[in-house]
Amino acid sequence: MTNGDAGPHERSYRKGPERRAQILLSAMELFAERGVGASLRAIGEAIGVSHAALRYYFANRDELLVEVYRTHEARVHKAQAHEGSAGSEVSAVAMMENSAERNRSIPGLVELYATLTTDALQEQQHPATREFVQARYRRVRADLAERVRAGQRSGAIAADVDPDDAAALVVAASDGLQLQWLLDPDAVDVRRSLEVLERLLPGAR
Amino acid sequence: MTNGDAGPHERSYRKGPERRAQILLSAMELFAERGVGASLRAIGEAIGVSHAALRYYFANRDELLVEVYRTHEARVHKAQAHEGSAGSEVSAVAMMENSAERNRSIPGLVELYATLTTDALQEQQHPATREFVQARYRRVRADLAERVRAGQRSGAIAADVDPDDAAALVVAASDGLQLQWLLDPDAVDVRRSLEVLERLLPGAR
């Protein structure tokens, strides 16, 4: 808690996180418009932040990319909590449908996500990205596996489906479909394809 | 057709494709060992081919990457034709299971594939990669949709499943699961997860 009379030290302490959040927002807009390809220096130029300032907040391009994605996820979680749209009765597939629907409206986001995932495969060049992506997948799979278990308890999903196998399948389907849709929007419909999967893995009854 | 007395012109004509094939093989081995991250120049250094020679055969890094992947696919198709393992009675999911199984034994391949797909999203920077990846997805989806139709004709798959939606789903599941497996081999089993999907989309009876 701070009061209105915060001294200069406190003000600069408060300014840091705000400036950082502002940079993340500008970077997110840049990625949405022009893609993720640029270097940290080019990102700085495009969003009007000096390379030194950018480096003050983010050690390197990987860290900026991860933080932009993390910011997006935090917003989504906040919106879900507000809408009450993440209850355990929502099926694993419906969760991914909703997430894909949100990503659709943020053009650079699927590209950012694909870049993070591909970078993560290169352990030596991108160790922090790998750690973030691994942890994210584990978290998402654990959440979806819980939804599959809820479906099984209610009798909607066959008891002999392994919840962890099914969870990995649902995340994979959602990731892969969003990629195919970006490459060929007229040929691929993410929601319709996920609805095929939902026949097998419906929500709790 | 050439005879043993081929003149120097003919010999150099024959040498070109062989040398190119040799370079592709070396690049494939390099990617398997050390990943796909390197520049065209670094690739040349690692496989002992001058940058000029590399540029003679491949216009840029994208073209080399695409050609390495194309070479891999051509081999797979040849092996399938030889084994007779791609008949229309093989389910869409089983096709992807077999393909994932083969990719497992070539460590750099999933990374190469992920790199091509992510590059393809950046239309302006990687137009040729995008064209290759789009065409490949269309071809694979068309093949899998045909298998889904065969399953429907035999009564094994529900008639109201859209074959194109199902085909996109199966490719997506296979792509995404291979990525997750590479990032977390102990947590993700591609075959087991695809078997969950095969309940919904079995082969023709």
XYZ file of C-alpha atoms in Angstrom:
410
model
C 0.000 0.000 0.000
C 1.280 3.467 -0.854
C -0.249 6.839 -0.206
C -0.305 9.913 -2.435
C 2.826 11.264 -0.788
C 5.106 8.533 -1.988
C 8.695 9.824 -2.170
C 10.776 9.766 -5.339
C 12.242 6.365 -4.534
C 8.795 4.906 -4.176
C 7.611 6.596 -7.321
C 10.426 5.133 -9.399
C 9.684 1.760 -7.807
C 6.087 2.127 -8.958
C 7.094 3.447 -12.343
C 9.187 0.369 -13.175
C 6.380 -2.203 -13.299
C 4.078 0.221 -15.097
C 6.657 0.990 -17.749
C 7.326 -2.717 -18.111
C 3.618 -3.447 -18.536
C 3.406 -0.665 -21.120
C 6.304 -2.166 -23.083
C 4.654 -5.586 -22.975
C 1.447 -4.097 -24.330
C 3.262 -2.313 -27.185
C 5.175 -5.497 -28.022
C 1.912 -7.469 -28.066
C 0.402 -4.963 -30.510
C 3.526 -5.098 -32.657
C 3.454 -8.923 -32.791
C -0.234 -8.834 -33.709
C 0.443 -6.457 -36.592
C 3.772 -7.592 -37.921
C 4.580 -10.985 -36.460
C 7.218 -12.175 -34.061
C 10.240 -12.378 -36.376
C 12.132 -9.252 -35.282
C 15.204 -9.014 -33.055
C 15.015 -7.334 -29.648
C 16.657 -4.251 -31.164
C 14.134 -4.078 -34.023
C 11.285 -4.576 -31.554
C 12.604 -1.636 -29.528
C 12.802 0.550 -32.623
C 9.294 -0.391 -33.726
C 7.687 0.361 -30.372
C 9.817 3.463 -29.725
C 11.744 2.124 -26.736
C 15.531 2.386 -26.637
C 17.460 -0.863 -26.763
C 18.964 -0.005 -23.351
C 15.522 0.501 -21.790
C 14.285 -2.737 -23.284
C 17.329 -4.559 -21.927
C 16.687 -3.030 -18.511
C 13.328 -4.814 -18.325
C 14.020 -7.940 -20.389
C 17.307 -9.835 -20.452
C 16.797 -10.884 -24.082
C 14.262 -11.456 -26.838
C 13.207 -14.835 -25.377
C 12.302 -13.241 -22.066
C 10.234 -10.536 -23.781
C 8.370 -13.141 -25.872
C 7.651 -15.296 -22.822
C 6.473 -12.284 -20.820
C 4.149 -11.117 -23.614
C 2.598 -14.590 -23.720
C 2.388 -14.760 -19.936
C 0.618 -11.372 -19.881
C -1.918 -12.667 -22.403
C -2.553 -15.799 -20.309
C -2.986 -13.808 -17.096
C -5.636 -11.658 -18.820
C -7.443 -14.729 -20.073
C -7.501 -16.295 -16.616
C -8.845 -13.071 -15.170
C -11.590 -12.920 -17.815
C -12.480 -16.582 -17.217
C -12.715 -16.044 -13.465
C -14.946 -13.035 -14.111
C -17.220 -14.880 -16.579
C -17.179 -18.068 -14.493
C -16.382 -19.875 -17.750
C -13.770 -22.302 -16.425
C -15.864 -24.399 -14.042
C -15.150 -28.118 -13.813
C -18.351 -28.905 -15.754
C -16.802 -27.330 -18.880
C -15.325 -30.142 -20.978
C -11.624 -30.330 -21.796
C -12.428 -29.825 -25.473
C -14.739 -26.853 -24.812
C -11.961 -25.198 -22.778
C -9.660 -25.458 -25.790
C -12.431 -24.308 -28.154
C -12.919 -21.178 -26.077
C -9.198 -20.560 -25.936
C -8.852 -21.017 -29.719
C -11.768 -18.622 -30.238
C -10.035 -15.965 -28.143
C -6.714 -16.484 -29.950
C -8.429 -16.000 -33.321
C -9.092 -12.388 -32.487
C -5.419 -11.725 -31.678
C -3.657 -12.445 -34.971
C -0.045 -12.493 -33.772
C -0.778 -14.719 -30.815
C -0.808 -18.130 -32.454
C 2.427 -17.182 -34.189
C 3.946 -16.107 -30.873
C 2.835 -19.384 -29.314
C 4.231 -21.420 -32.227
C 7.522 -19.513 -31.994
C 7.816 -20.180 -28.263
C 7.073 -23.883 -28.769
C 9.561 -24.271 -31.617
C 12.232 -22.315 -29.708
C 11.581 -24.560 -26.708
C 12.713 -27.572 -28.766
C 16.169 -25.979 -29.008
C 17.175 -26.570 -25.422
C 20.647 -25.076 -25.682
C 19.680 -21.859 -27.468
C 16.444 -21.189 -25.553
C 16.621 -22.698 -22.019
C 14.224 -20.225 -20.361
C 11.658 -20.572 -23.147
C 11.847 -24.350 -22.830
C 11.250 -24.176 -19.100
C 8.246 -21.882 -19.567
C 6.687 -23.972 -22.348
C 7.224 -27.270 -20.509
C 5.654 -25.886 -17.337
C 2.740 -24.433 -19.302
C 2.014 -27.733 -21.059
C 2.140 -29.600 -17.737
C -0.269 -27.130 -16.171
C -2.721 -27.209 -19.094
C -2.623 -31.017 -19.314
C -3.240 -31.339 -15.554
C -6.269 -29.022 -15.800
C -7.710 -30.882 -18.804
C -7.079 -34.317 -17.236
C -9.133 -33.158 -14.241
C -12.005 -32.277 -16.618
C -11.767 -35.700 -18.268
C -11.965 -37.307 -14.804
C -15.053 -35.220 -14.024
C -16.574 -36.466 -17.301
C -15.787 -40.034 -16.304
C -17.290 -39.652 -12.822
C -20.522 -38.414 -14.407
C -20.530 -41.332 -16.858
C -20.187 -39.116 -19.957
C -16.686 -40.365 -20.846
C -15.700 -44.047 -21.028
C -13.996 -45.142 -17.801
C -11.125 -46.842 -19.627
C -9.851 -43.645 -21.310
C -6.622 -42.569 -19.609
C -7.202 -38.944 -18.518
C -3.569 -37.934 -19.068
C -3.453 -39.434 -22.573
C -6.738 -37.704 -23.390
C -5.514 -34.368 -21.995
C -2.347 -34.438 -24.130
C -4.536 -35.294 -27.132
C -6.868 -32.340 -26.589
C -4.029 -29.808 -26.185
C -2.302 -31.235 -29.270
C -5.471 -31.082 -31.355
C -6.115 -27.487 -30.337
C -2.516 -26.360 -30.992
C -2.270 -28.129 -34.332
C -5.658 -26.963 -35.571
C -4.880 -23.324 -34.834
C -1.683 -23.628 -36.867
C -3.480 -25.233 -39.803
C -6.202 -22.598 -39.622
C -3.663 -19.757 -39.733
C -2.067 -21.318 -42.808
C -5.335 -22.106 -44.559
C -8.316 -20.293 -43.024
C -10.749 -21.434 -45.733
C -9.855 -25.117 -45.429
C -9.712 -25.546 -41.644
C -12.360 -24.778 -39.039
C -10.919 -25.190 -35.544
C -14.259 -25.346 -33.758
C -15.811 -27.899 -36.106
C -12.787 -30.181 -35.893
C -12.733 -29.910 -32.096
C -16.438 -30.771 -32.042
C -15.558 -34.093 -33.685
C -13.227 -34.744 -30.747
C -15.859 -33.683 -28.245
C -18.026 -36.645 -29.246
C -15.380 -38.813 -27.637
C -14.612 -36.543 -24.695
C -17.775 -34.647 -23.757
C -18.194 -32.589 -20.599
C -19.538 -33.966 -17.344
C -23.277 -34.680 -17.593
C 19.625 -43.198 -70.397
C 23.414 -42.809 -70.456
C 26.107 -45.286 -71.414
C 29.515 -45.782 -69.821
C 31.084 -43.388 -72.326
C 29.246 -40.319 -71.159
C 31.268 -37.203 -72.035
C 32.453 -34.647 -69.478
C 29.341 -32.516 -69.898
C 27.118 -35.443 -69.113
C 29.287 -36.442 -66.197
C 29.070 -33.028 -64.594
C 25.309 -33.089 -65.218
C 25.155 -36.372 -63.312
C 27.458 -35.138 -60.598
C 25.241 -32.170 -59.718
C 22.206 -34.099 -58.426
C 24.452 -36.584 -56.591
C 26.372 -33.844 -54.835
C 23.095 -32.145 -53.976
C 21.708 -35.388 -52.537
C 24.908 -35.837 -50.531
C 24.598 -32.326 -49.094
C 20.970 -32.984 -48.152
C 22.013 -36.173 -46.358
C 24.788 -34.385 -44.421
C 22.389 -31.580 -43.499
C 19.842 -34.131 -42.291
C 22.487 -35.760 -40.063
C 23.535 -32.351 -38.752
C 19.938 -31.408 -37.890
C 19.454 -34.742 -36.141
C 22.550 -34.184 -34.007
C 22.490 -30.481 -33.335
C 19.117 -29.105 -34.280
C 17.987 -26.753 -36.977
C 18.999 -23.404 -35.436
C 22.100 -22.649 -37.536
C 22.432 -20.206 -40.463
C 23.160 -21.470 -43.981
C 26.802 -20.443 -43.506
C 27.099 -22.346 -40.213
C 25.431 -25.375 -41.767
C 28.009 -25.283 -44.574
C 30.865 -25.091 -42.089
C 29.484 -27.958 -40.011
C 29.057 -30.305 -42.957
C 32.285 -29.240 -44.670
C 30.699 -27.611 -47.735
C 31.738 -24.117 -48.786
C 29.120 -21.422 -48.528
C 29.432 -20.870 -52.306
C 28.797 -24.542 -53.063
C 25.829 -24.585 -50.738
C 24.416 -21.481 -52.419
C 24.897 -23.141 -55.797
C 22.455 -25.889 -54.828
C 20.142 -24.019 -52.451
C 19.078 -20.401 -52.820
C 18.855 -19.911 -49.055
C 18.420 -21.635 -45.711
C 14.649 -22.014 -46.208
C 15.158 -23.924 -49.432
C 17.684 -26.263 -47.804
C 15.333 -26.929 -44.882
C 12.395 -27.622 -47.199
C 14.500 -29.918 -49.374
C 15.787 -31.898 -46.381
C 12.200 -32.427 -45.260
C 11.073 -33.297 -48.785
C 13.883 -35.873 -49.024
C 12.731 -37.446 -45.780
C 9.126 -37.631 -47.034
C 10.145 -39.168 -50.348
C 12.016 -41.895 -48.479
C 9.030 -42.575 -46.273
C 6.695 -42.881 -49.263
C 9.120 -45.264 -50.939
C 9.319 -47.395 -47.777
C 5.507 -47.390 -47.451
C 5.054 -48.447 -51.068
C 7.584 -51.216 -50.481
C 5.946 -52.424 -47.246
C 2.447 -51.937 -48.632
C 1.694 -50.096 -45.355
C -0.371 -47.241 -46.781
C -3.376 -49.119 -48.162
C -6.790 -47.492 -47.855
C -7.778 -49.958 -45.091
C -5.194 -48.341 -42.781
C -7.023 -45.820 -40.597
C -6.207 -42.109 -40.673
C -5.017 -42.322 -37.075
C -2.858 -45.405 -37.708
C -1.182 -43.590 -40.631
C -0.218 -40.786 -38.258
C 0.852 -43.263 -35.560
C 3.209 -44.927 -38.016
C 4.546 -41.604 -39.160
C 5.107 -40.446 -35.557
C 6.879 -43.739 -34.821
C 9.253 -43.184 -37.731
C 9.914 -39.563 -36.718
C 10.829 -40.696 -33.185
C 13.901 -42.430 -34.508
C 15.121 -39.269 -36.297
C 15.616 -36.794 -33.447
C 16.039 -33.585 -35.432
C 13.059 -34.249 -37.663
C 10.231 -33.081 -35.455
C 12.230 -29.932 -34.763
C 12.786 -29.404 -38.491
C 9.058 -29.886 -39.085
C 8.137 -27.481 -36.270
C 10.589 -24.912 -37.643
C 9.120 -25.153 -41.145
C 5.591 -24.794 -39.786
C 6.446 -21.798 -37.598
C 8.406 -20.155 -40.433
C 5.406 -20.740 -42.706
C 3.321 -18.487 -40.462
C 5.615 -15.585 -41.384
C 4.415 -15.154 -44.928
C 6.642 -12.215 -45.786
C 9.893 -13.640 -44.474
C 9.374 -17.238 -45.633
C 7.124 -17.352 -48.746
C 8.553 -20.582 -50.203
C 8.333 -22.389 -46.860
C 4.731 -21.266 -46.505
C 3.858 -22.601 -49.933
C 5.501 -25.950 -49.191
C 3.869 -26.343 -45.777
C 0.416 -25.314 -47.042
C 0.618 -27.764 -49.935
C 1.842 -30.534 -47.648
C -1.001 -30.010 -45.167
C -3.554 -30.041 -48.005
C -2.116 -33.273 -49.383
C -1.999 -35.000 -45.997
C -5.534 -33.863 -45.087
C -6.884 -35.083 -48.449
C -5.278 -38.507 -47.915
C -6.622 -38.817 -44.364
C -10.114 -37.606 -45.364
C -10.185 -40.428 -47.932
C -9.392 -42.905 -45.152
C -12.169 -41.486 -42.994
C -14.584 -41.905 -45.942
C -13.450 -45.525 -46.329
C -14.160 -46.033 -42.608
C -17.610 -44.518 -43.073
C -18.412 -46.694 -46.093
C -17.550 -49.780 -44.052
C -19.720 -48.560 -41.174
C -16.797 -48.262 -38.725
C -17.029 -44.443 -38.472
C -20.251 -42.512 -37.840
C -21.682 -41.213 -41.118
C -22.238 -37.711 -39.750
C -18.560 -37.024 -39.062
C -17.248 -34.567 -41.661
C -14.212 -36.271 -43.246
C -12.342 -32.995 -43.775
C -12.887 -31.836 -40.190
C -11.744 -35.241 -38.944
C -8.674 -35.226 -41.199
C -7.541 -31.809 -39.911
C -8.094 -33.077 -36.366
C -5.932 -36.165 -36.881
C -3.018 -34.223 -38.437
C -3.249 -31.649 -35.654
C -3.286 -34.293 -32.925
C -0.280 -36.029 -34.412
C 1.723 -32.801 -34.875
C 0.911 -31.474 -31.433
C 1.589 -34.751 -29.640
C 5.016 -35.114 -31.222
C 5.902 -31.622 -30.013
C 4.712 -32.349 -26.479
C 6.575 -35.652 -26.482
C 9.837 -33.977 -27.533
C 9.450 -31.473 -24.697
C 8.420 -34.033 -22.092
C 9.122 -37.619 -23.168
C 8.190 -39.106 -19.776
C 4.822 -37.341 -19.586
C 3.518 -37.817 -23.138
C 3.053 -41.017 -25.126
C 2.121 -40.201 -28.725
C 0.829 -43.666 -29.587
C -1.349 -44.011 -26.497
C -2.909 -40.584 -27.001
C -3.563 -41.322 -30.678
C -5.190 -44.617 -29.665
C -7.746 -42.599 -27.698
C -8.563 -40.777 -30.930
C -8.733 -44.029 -32.873
C -11.759 -45.099 -30.844
C -13.629 -42.329 -32.609
C -12.032 -42.755 -36.025
C -11.146 -46.415 -36.523
C -10.056 -47.958 -39.814
C -12.433 -49.505 -42.338
C -13.841 -52.794 -41.044
